[in-house]
CSV table of C-alpha atoms and ligand atoms in Angstrom, one decimal:
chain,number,residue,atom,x,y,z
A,14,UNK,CA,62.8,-249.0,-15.7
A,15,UNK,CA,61.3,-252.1,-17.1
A,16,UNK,CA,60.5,-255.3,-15.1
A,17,UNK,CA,61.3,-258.6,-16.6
A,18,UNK,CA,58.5,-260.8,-17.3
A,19,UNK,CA,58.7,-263.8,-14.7
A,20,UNK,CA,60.7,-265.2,-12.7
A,21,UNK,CA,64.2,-266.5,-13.8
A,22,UNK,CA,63.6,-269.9,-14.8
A,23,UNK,CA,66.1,-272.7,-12.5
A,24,UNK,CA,66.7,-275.7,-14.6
A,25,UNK,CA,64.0,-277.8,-12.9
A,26,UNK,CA,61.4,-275.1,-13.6
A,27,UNK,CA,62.2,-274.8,-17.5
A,28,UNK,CA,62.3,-278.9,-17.6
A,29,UNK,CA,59.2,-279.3,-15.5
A,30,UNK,CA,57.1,-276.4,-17.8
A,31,UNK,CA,58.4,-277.9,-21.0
A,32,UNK,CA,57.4,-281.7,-20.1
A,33,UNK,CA,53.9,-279.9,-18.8
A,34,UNK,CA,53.2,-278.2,-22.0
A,35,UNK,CA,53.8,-281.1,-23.9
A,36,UNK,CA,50.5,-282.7,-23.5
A,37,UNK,CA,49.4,-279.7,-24.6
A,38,UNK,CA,50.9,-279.7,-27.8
A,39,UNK,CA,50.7,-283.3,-28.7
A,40,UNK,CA,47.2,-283.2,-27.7
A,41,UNK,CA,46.2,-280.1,-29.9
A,42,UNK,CA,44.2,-279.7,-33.2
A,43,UNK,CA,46.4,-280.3,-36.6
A,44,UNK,CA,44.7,-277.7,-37.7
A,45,UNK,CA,43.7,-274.7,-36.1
A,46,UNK,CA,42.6,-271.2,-37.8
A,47,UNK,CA,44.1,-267.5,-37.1
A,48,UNK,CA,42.3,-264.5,-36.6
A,49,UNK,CA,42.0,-264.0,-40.8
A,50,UNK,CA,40.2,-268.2,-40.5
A,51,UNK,CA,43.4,-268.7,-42.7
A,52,UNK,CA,44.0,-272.2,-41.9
A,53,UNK,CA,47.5,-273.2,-40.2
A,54,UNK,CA,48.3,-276.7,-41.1
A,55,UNK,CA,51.7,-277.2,-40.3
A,56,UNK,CA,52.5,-278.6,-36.9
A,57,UNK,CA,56.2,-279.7,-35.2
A,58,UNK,CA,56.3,-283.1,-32.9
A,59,UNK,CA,58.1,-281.8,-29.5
A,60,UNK,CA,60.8,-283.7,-27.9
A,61,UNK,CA,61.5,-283.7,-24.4
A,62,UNK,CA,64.9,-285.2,-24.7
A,63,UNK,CA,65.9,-282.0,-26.8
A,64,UNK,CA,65.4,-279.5,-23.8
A,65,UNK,CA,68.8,-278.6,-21.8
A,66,UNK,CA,68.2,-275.6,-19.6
A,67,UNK,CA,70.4,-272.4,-19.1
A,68,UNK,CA,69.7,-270.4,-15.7
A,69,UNK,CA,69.4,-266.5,-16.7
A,70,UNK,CA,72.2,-264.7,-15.6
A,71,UNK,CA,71.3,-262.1,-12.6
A,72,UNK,CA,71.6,-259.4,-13.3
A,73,UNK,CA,70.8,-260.0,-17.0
A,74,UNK,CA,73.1,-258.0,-19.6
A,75,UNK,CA,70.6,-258.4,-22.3
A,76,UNK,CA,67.8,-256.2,-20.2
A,77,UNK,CA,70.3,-253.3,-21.5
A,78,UNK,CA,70.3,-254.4,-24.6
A,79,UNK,CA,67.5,-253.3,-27.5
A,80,UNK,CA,66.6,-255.2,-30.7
A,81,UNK,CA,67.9,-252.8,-33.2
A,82,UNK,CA,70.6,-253.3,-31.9
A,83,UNK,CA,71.2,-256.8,-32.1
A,84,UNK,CA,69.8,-257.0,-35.5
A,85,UNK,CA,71.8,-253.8,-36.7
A,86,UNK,CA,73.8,-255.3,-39.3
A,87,UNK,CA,71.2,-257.8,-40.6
A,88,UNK,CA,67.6,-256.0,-40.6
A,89,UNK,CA,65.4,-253.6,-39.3
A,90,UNK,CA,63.0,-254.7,-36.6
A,91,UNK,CA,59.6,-252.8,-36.8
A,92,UNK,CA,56.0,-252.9,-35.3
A,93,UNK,CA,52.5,-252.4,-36.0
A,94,UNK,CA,51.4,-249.2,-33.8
A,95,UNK,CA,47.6,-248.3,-33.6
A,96,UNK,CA,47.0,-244.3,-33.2
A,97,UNK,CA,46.9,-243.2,-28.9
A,98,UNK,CA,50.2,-244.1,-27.9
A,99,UNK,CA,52.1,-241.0,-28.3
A,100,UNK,CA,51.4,-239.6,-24.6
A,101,UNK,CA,52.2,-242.5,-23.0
A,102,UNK,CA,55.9,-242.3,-22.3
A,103,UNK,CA,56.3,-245.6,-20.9
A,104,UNK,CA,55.7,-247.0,-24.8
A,105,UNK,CA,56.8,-244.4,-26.5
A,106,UNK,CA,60.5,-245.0,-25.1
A,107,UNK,CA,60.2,-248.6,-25.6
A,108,UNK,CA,59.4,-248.2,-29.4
A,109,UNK,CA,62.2,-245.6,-29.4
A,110,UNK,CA,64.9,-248.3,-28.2
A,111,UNK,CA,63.7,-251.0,-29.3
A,112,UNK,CA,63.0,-250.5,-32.7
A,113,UNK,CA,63.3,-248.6,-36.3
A,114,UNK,CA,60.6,-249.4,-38.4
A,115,UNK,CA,56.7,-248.9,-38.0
A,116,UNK,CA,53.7,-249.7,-39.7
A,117,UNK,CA,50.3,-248.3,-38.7
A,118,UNK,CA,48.6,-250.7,-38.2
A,119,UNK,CA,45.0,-249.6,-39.3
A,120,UNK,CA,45.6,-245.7,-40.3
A,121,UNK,CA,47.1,-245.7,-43.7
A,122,UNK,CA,44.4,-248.7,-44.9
A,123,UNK,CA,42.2,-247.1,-47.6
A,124,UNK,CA,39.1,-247.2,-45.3
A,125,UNK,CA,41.1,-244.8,-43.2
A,126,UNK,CA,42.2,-242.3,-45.8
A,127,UNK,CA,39.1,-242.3,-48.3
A,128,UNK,CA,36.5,-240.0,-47.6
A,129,UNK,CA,32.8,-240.9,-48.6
A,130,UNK,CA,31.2,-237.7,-47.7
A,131,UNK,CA,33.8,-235.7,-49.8
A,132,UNK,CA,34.0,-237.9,-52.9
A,133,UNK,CA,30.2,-237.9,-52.7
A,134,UNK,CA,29.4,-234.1,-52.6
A,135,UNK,CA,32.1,-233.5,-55.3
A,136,UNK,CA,30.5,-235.4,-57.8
A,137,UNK,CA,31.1,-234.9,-61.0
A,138,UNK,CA,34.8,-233.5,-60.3
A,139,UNK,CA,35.5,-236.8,-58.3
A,140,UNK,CA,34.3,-238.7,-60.0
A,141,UNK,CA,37.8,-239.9,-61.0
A,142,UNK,CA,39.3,-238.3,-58.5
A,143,UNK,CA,38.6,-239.3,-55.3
A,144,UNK,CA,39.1,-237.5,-52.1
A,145,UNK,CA,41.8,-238.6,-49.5
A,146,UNK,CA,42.7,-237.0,-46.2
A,147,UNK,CA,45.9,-238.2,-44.3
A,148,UNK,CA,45.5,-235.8,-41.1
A,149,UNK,CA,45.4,-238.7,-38.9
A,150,UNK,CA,48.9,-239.9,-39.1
A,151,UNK,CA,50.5,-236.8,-38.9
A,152,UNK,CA,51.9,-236.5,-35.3
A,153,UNK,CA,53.1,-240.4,-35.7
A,154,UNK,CA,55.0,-239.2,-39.1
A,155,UNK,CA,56.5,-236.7,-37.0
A,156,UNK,CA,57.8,-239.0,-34.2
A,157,UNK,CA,58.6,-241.4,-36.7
A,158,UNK,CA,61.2,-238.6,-38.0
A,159,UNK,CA,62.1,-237.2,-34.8
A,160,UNK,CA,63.2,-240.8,-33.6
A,161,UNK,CA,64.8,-242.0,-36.9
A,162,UNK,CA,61.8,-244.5,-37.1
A,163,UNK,CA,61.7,-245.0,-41.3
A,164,UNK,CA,58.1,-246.3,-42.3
A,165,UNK,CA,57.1,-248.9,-43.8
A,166,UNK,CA,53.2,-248.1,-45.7
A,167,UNK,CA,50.4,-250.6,-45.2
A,168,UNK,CA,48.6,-250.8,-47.9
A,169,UNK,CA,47.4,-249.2,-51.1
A,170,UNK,CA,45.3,-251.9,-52.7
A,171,UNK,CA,43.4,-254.6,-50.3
A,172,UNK,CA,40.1,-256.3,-50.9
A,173,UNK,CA,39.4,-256.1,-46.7
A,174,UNK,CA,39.3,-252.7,-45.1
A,175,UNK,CA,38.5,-251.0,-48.5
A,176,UNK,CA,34.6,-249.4,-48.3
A,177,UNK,CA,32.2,-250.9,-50.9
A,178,UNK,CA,31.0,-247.5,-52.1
A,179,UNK,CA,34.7,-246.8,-53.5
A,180,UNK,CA,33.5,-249.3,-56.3
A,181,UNK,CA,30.1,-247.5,-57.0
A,182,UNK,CA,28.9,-245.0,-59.7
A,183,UNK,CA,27.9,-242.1,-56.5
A,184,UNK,CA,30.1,-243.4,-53.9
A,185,UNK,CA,27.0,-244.9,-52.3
A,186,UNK,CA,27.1,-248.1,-50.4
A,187,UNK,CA,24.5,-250.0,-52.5
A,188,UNK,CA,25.1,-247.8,-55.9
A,189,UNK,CA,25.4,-249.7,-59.1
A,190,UNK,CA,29.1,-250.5,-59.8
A,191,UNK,CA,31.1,-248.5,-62.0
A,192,UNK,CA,32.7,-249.9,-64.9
A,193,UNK,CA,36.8,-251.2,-65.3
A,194,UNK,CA,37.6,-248.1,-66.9
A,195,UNK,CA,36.6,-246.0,-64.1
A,196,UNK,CA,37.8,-248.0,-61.4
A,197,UNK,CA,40.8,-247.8,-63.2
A,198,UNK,CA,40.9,-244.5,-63.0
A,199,UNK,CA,39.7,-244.6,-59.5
A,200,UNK,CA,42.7,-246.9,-58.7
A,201,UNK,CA,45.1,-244.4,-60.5
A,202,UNK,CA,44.4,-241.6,-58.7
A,203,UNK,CA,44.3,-242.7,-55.3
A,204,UNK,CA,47.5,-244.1,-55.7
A,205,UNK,CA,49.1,-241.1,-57.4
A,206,UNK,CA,47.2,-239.0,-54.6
A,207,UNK,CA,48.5,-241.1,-51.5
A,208,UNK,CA,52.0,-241.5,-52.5
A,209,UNK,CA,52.3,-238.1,-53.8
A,210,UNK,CA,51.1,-236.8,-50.7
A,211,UNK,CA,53.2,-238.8,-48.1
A,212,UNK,CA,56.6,-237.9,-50.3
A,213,UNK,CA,55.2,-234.2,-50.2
A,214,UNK,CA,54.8,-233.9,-46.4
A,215,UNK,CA,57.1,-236.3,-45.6
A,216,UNK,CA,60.1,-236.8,-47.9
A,217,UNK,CA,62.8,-239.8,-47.7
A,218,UNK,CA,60.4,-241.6,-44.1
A,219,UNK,CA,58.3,-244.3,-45.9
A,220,UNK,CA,60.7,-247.2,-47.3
A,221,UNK,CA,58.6,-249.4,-48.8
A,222,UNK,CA,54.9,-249.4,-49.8
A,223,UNK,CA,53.0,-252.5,-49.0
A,224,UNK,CA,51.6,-252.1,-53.0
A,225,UNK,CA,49.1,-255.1,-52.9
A,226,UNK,CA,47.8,-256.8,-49.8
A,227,UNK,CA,46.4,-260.7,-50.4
A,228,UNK,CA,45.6,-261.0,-53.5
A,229,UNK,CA,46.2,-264.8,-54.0
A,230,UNK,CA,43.6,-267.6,-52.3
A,231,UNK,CA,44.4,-270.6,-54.1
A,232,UNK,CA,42.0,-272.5,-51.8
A,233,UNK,CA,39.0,-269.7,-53.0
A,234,UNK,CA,40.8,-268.0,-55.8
A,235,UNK,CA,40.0,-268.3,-59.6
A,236,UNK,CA,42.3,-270.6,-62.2
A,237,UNK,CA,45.6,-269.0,-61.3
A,238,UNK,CA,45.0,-268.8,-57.4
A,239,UNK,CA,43.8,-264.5,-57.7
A,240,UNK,CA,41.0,-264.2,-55.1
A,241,UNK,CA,37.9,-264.2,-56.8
A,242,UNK,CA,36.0,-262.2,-53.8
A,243,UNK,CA,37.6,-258.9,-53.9
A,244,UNK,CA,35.8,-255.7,-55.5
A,245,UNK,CA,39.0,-255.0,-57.1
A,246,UNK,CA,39.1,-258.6,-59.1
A,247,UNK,CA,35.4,-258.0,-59.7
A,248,UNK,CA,35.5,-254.5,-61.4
A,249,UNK,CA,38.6,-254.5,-63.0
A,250,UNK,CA,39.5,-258.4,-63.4
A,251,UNK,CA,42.5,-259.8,-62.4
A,252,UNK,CA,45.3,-257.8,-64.0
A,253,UNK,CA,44.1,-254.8,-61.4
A,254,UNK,CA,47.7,-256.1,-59.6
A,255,UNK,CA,49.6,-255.1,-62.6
A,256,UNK,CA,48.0,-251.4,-62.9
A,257,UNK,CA,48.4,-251.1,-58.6
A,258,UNK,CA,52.2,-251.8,-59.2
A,259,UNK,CA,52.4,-249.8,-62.6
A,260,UNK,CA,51.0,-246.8,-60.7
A,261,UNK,CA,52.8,-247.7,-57.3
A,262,UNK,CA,56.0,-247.2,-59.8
A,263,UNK,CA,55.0,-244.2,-61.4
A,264,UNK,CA,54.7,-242.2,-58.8
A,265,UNK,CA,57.1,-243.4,-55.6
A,266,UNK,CA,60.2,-242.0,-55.9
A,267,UNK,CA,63.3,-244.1,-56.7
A,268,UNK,CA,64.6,-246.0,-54.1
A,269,UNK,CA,61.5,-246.6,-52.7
A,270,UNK,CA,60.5,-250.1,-52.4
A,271,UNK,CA,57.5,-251.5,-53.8
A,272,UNK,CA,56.2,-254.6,-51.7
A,273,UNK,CA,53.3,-257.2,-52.5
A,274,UNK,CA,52.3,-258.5,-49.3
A,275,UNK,CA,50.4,-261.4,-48.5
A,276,UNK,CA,49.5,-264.4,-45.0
A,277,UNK,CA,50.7,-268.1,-45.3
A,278,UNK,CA,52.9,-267.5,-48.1
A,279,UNK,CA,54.4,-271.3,-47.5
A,280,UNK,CA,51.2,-272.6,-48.4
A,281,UNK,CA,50.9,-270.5,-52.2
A,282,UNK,CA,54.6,-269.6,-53.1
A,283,UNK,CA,54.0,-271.1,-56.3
A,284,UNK,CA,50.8,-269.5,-57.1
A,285,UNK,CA,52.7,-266.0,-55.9
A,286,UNK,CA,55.6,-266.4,-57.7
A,287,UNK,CA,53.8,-266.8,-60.8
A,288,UNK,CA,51.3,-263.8,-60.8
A,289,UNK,CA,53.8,-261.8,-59.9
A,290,UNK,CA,55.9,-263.1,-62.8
A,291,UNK,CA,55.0,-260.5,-65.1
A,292,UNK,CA,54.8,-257.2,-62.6
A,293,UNK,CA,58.7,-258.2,-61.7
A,294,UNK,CA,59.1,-258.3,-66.1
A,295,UNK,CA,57.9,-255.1,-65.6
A,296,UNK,CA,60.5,-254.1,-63.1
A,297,UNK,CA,57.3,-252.8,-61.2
A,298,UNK,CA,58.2,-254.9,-57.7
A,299,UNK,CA,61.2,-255.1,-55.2
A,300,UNK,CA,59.7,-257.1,-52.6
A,301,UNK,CA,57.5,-259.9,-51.3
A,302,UNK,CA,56.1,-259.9,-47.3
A,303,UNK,CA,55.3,-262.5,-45.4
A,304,UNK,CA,52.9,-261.4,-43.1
A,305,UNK,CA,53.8,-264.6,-40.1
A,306,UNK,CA,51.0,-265.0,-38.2
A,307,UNK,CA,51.4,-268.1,-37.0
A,308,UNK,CA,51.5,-270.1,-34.0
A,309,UNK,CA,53.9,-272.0,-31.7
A,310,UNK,CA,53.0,-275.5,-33.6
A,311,UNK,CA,54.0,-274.4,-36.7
A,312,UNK,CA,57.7,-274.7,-37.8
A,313,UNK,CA,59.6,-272.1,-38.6
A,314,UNK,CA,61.6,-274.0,-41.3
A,315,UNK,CA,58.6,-274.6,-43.4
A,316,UNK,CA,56.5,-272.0,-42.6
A,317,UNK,CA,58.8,-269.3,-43.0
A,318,UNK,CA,62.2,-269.9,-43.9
A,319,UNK,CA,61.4,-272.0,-46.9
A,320,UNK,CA,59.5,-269.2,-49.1
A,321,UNK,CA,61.9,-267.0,-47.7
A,322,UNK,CA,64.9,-268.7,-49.5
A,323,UNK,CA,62.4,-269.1,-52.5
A,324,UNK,CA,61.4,-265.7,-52.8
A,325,UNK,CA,65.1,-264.7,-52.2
A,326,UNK,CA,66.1,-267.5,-55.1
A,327,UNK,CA,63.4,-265.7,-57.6
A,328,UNK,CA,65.0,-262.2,-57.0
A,329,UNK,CA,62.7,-260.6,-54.4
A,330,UNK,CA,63.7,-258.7,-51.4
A,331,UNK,CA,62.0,-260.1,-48.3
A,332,UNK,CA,60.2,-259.0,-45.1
A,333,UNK,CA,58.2,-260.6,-42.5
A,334,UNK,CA,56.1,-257.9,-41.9
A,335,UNK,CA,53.2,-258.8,-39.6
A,336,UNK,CA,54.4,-261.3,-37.3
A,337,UNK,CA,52.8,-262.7,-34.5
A,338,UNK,CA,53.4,-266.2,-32.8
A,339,UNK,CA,50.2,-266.9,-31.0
A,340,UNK,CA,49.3,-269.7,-28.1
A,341,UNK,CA,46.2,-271.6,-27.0
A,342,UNK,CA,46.2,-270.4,-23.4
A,343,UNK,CA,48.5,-268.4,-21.6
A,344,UNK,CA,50.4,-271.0,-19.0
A,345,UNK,CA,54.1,-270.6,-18.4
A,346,UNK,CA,55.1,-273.6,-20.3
A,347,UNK,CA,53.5,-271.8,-23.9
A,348,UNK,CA,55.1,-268.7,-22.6
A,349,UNK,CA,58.6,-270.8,-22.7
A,350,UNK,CA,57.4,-272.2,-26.2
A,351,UNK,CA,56.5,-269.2,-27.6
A,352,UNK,CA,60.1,-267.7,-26.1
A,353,UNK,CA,61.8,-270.9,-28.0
A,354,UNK,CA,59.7,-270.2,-31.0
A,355,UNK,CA,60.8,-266.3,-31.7
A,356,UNK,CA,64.7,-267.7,-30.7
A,357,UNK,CA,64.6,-269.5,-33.6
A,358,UNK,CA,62.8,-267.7,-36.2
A,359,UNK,CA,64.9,-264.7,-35.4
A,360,UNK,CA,68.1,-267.2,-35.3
A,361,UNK,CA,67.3,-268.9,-38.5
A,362,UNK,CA,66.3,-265.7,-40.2
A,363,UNK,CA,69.5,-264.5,-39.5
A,364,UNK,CA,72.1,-266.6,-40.4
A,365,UNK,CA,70.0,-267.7,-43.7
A,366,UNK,CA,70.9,-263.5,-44.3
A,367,UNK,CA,74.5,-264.3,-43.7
A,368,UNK,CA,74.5,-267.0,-45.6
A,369,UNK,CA,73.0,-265.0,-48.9
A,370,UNK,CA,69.9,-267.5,-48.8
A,371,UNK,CA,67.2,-264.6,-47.5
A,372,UNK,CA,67.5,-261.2,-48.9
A,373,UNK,CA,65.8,-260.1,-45.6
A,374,UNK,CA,64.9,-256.5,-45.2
A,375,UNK,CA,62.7,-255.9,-42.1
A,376,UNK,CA,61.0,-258.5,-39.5
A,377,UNK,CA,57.9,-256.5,-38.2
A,378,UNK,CA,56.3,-257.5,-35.2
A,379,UNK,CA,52.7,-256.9,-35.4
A,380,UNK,CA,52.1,-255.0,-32.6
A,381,UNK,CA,53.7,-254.3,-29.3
A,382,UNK,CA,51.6,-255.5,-26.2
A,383,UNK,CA,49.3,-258.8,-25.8
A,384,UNK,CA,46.2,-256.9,-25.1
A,385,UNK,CA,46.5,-254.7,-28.0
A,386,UNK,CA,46.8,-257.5,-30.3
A,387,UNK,CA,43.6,-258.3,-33.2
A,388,UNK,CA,44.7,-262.0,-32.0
A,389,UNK,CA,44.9,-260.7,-28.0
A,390,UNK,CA,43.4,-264.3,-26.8
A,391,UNK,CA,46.4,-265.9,-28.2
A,392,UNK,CA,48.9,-263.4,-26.2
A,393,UNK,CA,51.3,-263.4,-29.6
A,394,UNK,CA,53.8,-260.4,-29.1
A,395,UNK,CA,56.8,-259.7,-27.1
A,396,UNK,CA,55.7,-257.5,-23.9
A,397,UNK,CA,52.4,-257.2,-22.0
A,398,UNK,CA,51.1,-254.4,-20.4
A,399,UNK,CA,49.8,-254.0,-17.0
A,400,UNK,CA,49.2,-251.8,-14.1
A,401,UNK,CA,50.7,-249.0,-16.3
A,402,UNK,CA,53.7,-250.9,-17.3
A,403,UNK,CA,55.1,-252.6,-20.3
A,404,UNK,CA,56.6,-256.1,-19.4
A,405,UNK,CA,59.0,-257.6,-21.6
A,406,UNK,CA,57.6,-260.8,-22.0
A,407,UNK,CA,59.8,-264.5,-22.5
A,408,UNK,CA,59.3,-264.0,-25.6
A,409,UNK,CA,61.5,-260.7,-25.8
A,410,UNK,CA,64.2,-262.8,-24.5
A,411,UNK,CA,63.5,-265.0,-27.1
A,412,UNK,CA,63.8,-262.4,-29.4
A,413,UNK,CA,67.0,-261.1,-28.2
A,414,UNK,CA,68.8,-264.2,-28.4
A,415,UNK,CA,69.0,-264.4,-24.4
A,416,UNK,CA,70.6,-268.0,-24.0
A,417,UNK,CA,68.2,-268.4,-20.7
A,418,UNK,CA,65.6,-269.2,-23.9
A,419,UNK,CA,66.5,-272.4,-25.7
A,420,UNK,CA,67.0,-272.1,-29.3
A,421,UNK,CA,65.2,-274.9,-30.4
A,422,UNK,CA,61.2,-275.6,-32.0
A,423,UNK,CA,59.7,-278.1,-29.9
B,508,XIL,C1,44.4,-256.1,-38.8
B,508,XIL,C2,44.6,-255.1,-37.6
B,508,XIL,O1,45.6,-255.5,-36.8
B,508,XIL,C3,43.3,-255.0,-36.9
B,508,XIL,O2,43.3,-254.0,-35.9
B,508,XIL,C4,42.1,-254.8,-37.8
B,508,XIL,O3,40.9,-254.8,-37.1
B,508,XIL,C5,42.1,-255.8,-38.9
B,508,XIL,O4,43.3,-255.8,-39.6
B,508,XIL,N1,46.6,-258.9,-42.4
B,508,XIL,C6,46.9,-257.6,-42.7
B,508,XIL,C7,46.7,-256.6,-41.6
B,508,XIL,O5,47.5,-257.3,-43.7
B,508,XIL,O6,46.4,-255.3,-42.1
B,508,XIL,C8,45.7,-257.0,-40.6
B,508,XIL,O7,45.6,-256.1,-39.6
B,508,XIL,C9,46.0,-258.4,-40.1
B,508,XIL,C10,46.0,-259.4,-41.2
């Protein structure tokens, strides 16, 4: 049975935290950075007028409740999962209620599935051919099935968590690089190798494939916003997106949705929409995620919503598919906030889905407990786990559309 986190808030309590937190927020940088260093800009100005307080029912129907189910008719809800939790009952039958997508969070990333010392000993035959193993995702595929869990695949192409000796003539870290034509090849393969294998063992449980991963720096990037420091853009040039997709096309099965995928899309929609202009021509793409790691100053409206409705407006299904809302220091009061915060995203999120304005798919939460989290010091998910126990945090409330969490951005 899980405990709720803290103490039902009385109506003095929630005032007296949000006034508190206040300072806090008013007081804080503009700007601040995210794990990435991706720079956040946007903040929102609270109001302490705005802040009517709800005492929580007791006891509370919504702790019977799950997220899937709440969001059945309007989107899947998934999370990140990093290999080891599969013994450990008291997560596994959370992620079993709770949701019915998954990502892995670091296993199905090319630095996970290439192998050096294979590619390397095979040389000449792999040369162009490169040698994968999937092994390590095997038991998660099959709880994935067992648990009608579909799976969402993170990623093919990525300048981060790709090894340098991929790129090289002997797949040695400091080899000469090969040339476009070969890293073309290279880039063929692998893709034709991964997706054939996962539809091989695993037919009909990945949904979409996460094609290209942030690809698009306009504040770094070259004349048309590509990132410029990518071994991808380097050997093959900028057009290596179209091949990825071309490939990623070729060889997942119909139905299967190809994603590009990419962090502060509100700050580069522009820049987004246009190099994907001519992969979407191509009828190569379905989809566009927003990663959404952000924080509780930034607004959900701008930050989220808006590229959503633009990306929807320009023909692309959407998912969030990383998200993570992260605070400073882990008092009650950002606790609240951060409750407020997922309230609202989820809120907005879905009634822009009723209202046609967001072809939302999936909202992926990346990760499931604080201390698991790349961005742990800034406590961004929706349960914490201690003592041998998942807590469902304010922020699952939030989530869940409890009224005890006000929906409203402060
Ligand atoms: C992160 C993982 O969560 C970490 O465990 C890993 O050390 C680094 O990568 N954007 C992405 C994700 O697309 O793959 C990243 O995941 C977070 C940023």
């Amino acid at each position: 049975m899980l405990r709720k986190f803290g103490k039902k808030l009385s109506v003095f309590m929630v005032l007296v935290l949000v006034v508190a937190s206040l300072s806090a927020c008013k007081g804080g940088d503009d700007k601040k950075n995210n794990s990435t260093g991706n720079e956040i800009t946007e903040t929102v100005t609270p109001s302490p007028t705005e802040v009517p307080a709800t005492p929580t029912p007791s006891p509370n129907p919504i702790d019977d409740m799950t997220l899937k189910e709440v969001y059945k008719d309007d989107f899947r809800i998934g999370v990140a999962l990093p290999i080891g939790y599969l013994g450990k009952t008291v997560l596994t039958d959370e992620i079993k209620s709770q949701f019915n997508s998954m990502t892995f969070e670091n296993s199905t990333k090319p630095d996970a599935i290439l192998r050096q010392a294979a590619c390397a000993a095979g040389l000449p035959g792999t040369y162009t051919e490169p040698v994968i193993n999937l092994d390590s995702i095997e038991s998660y595929m099959k709880f994935a099935k067992d648990n009608d869990i579909a799976v969402r695949f993170h990623t093919l192409v990525w300048h981060s968590q790709t090894p340098t000796w991929f790129f090289t003539e002997d797949y040695s870290v400091g080899g000469t690089k090969v040339s476009r034509e070969v890293m073309l090849k290279r880039l063929e393969s692998y893709i034709r190798q991964v997706v054939t294998l996962v539809e091989e063992k695993y037919p009909g449980q990945v949904y979409c494939y996460d094609v290209v991963n942030e690809a698009i720096d306009p504040g770094q990037g070259d004349a048309n916003g590509m990132r410029k420091n990518s071994l991808w853009y380097e050997v093959i040039g900028p057009d290596f997106m179209e091949y990825a997709f071309k490939y990623a096309r070729q060889y997942a099965p119909e139905g299967v949705d190809l994603y590009y995928n990419d962090y502060n899309c509100y700050l580069k929609t522009t820049q987004i929409l246009k190099a994907l202009e001519p992969i979407k021509e191509a009828g190569n793409i379905d989809g566009i995620g927003m990663q959404g790691h952000i924080s509780i100053s930034n607004s959900v409206e701008r930050a989220i919503k808006a590229p959503a409705v633009e990306f929807t407006a320009a023909g692309y299904k959407v998912q969030i598919t990383e998200l993570d809302i992260g605070i400073s220091e882990e008092s009650d009061a950002n606790l609240e906030l951060q409750a407020m915060k997922y309230r609202v995203l989820f809120k907005k999120i879905r009634e822009a889905k009723q209202e046609g304005k967001i072809n939302i798919d999936c909202i992926t939460i990346w990760g499931l407990y604080d201390s698991a989290s790349w961005r742990q010091d800034e406590s961004p998910l929706l349960y914490q786990y201690r003592a041998g126990k998942l807590i469902r945090k304010r922020a699952w409330y939030g989530a869940m559309q409890d009224p005890s969490v006000k929906a409203i951005e402060l």
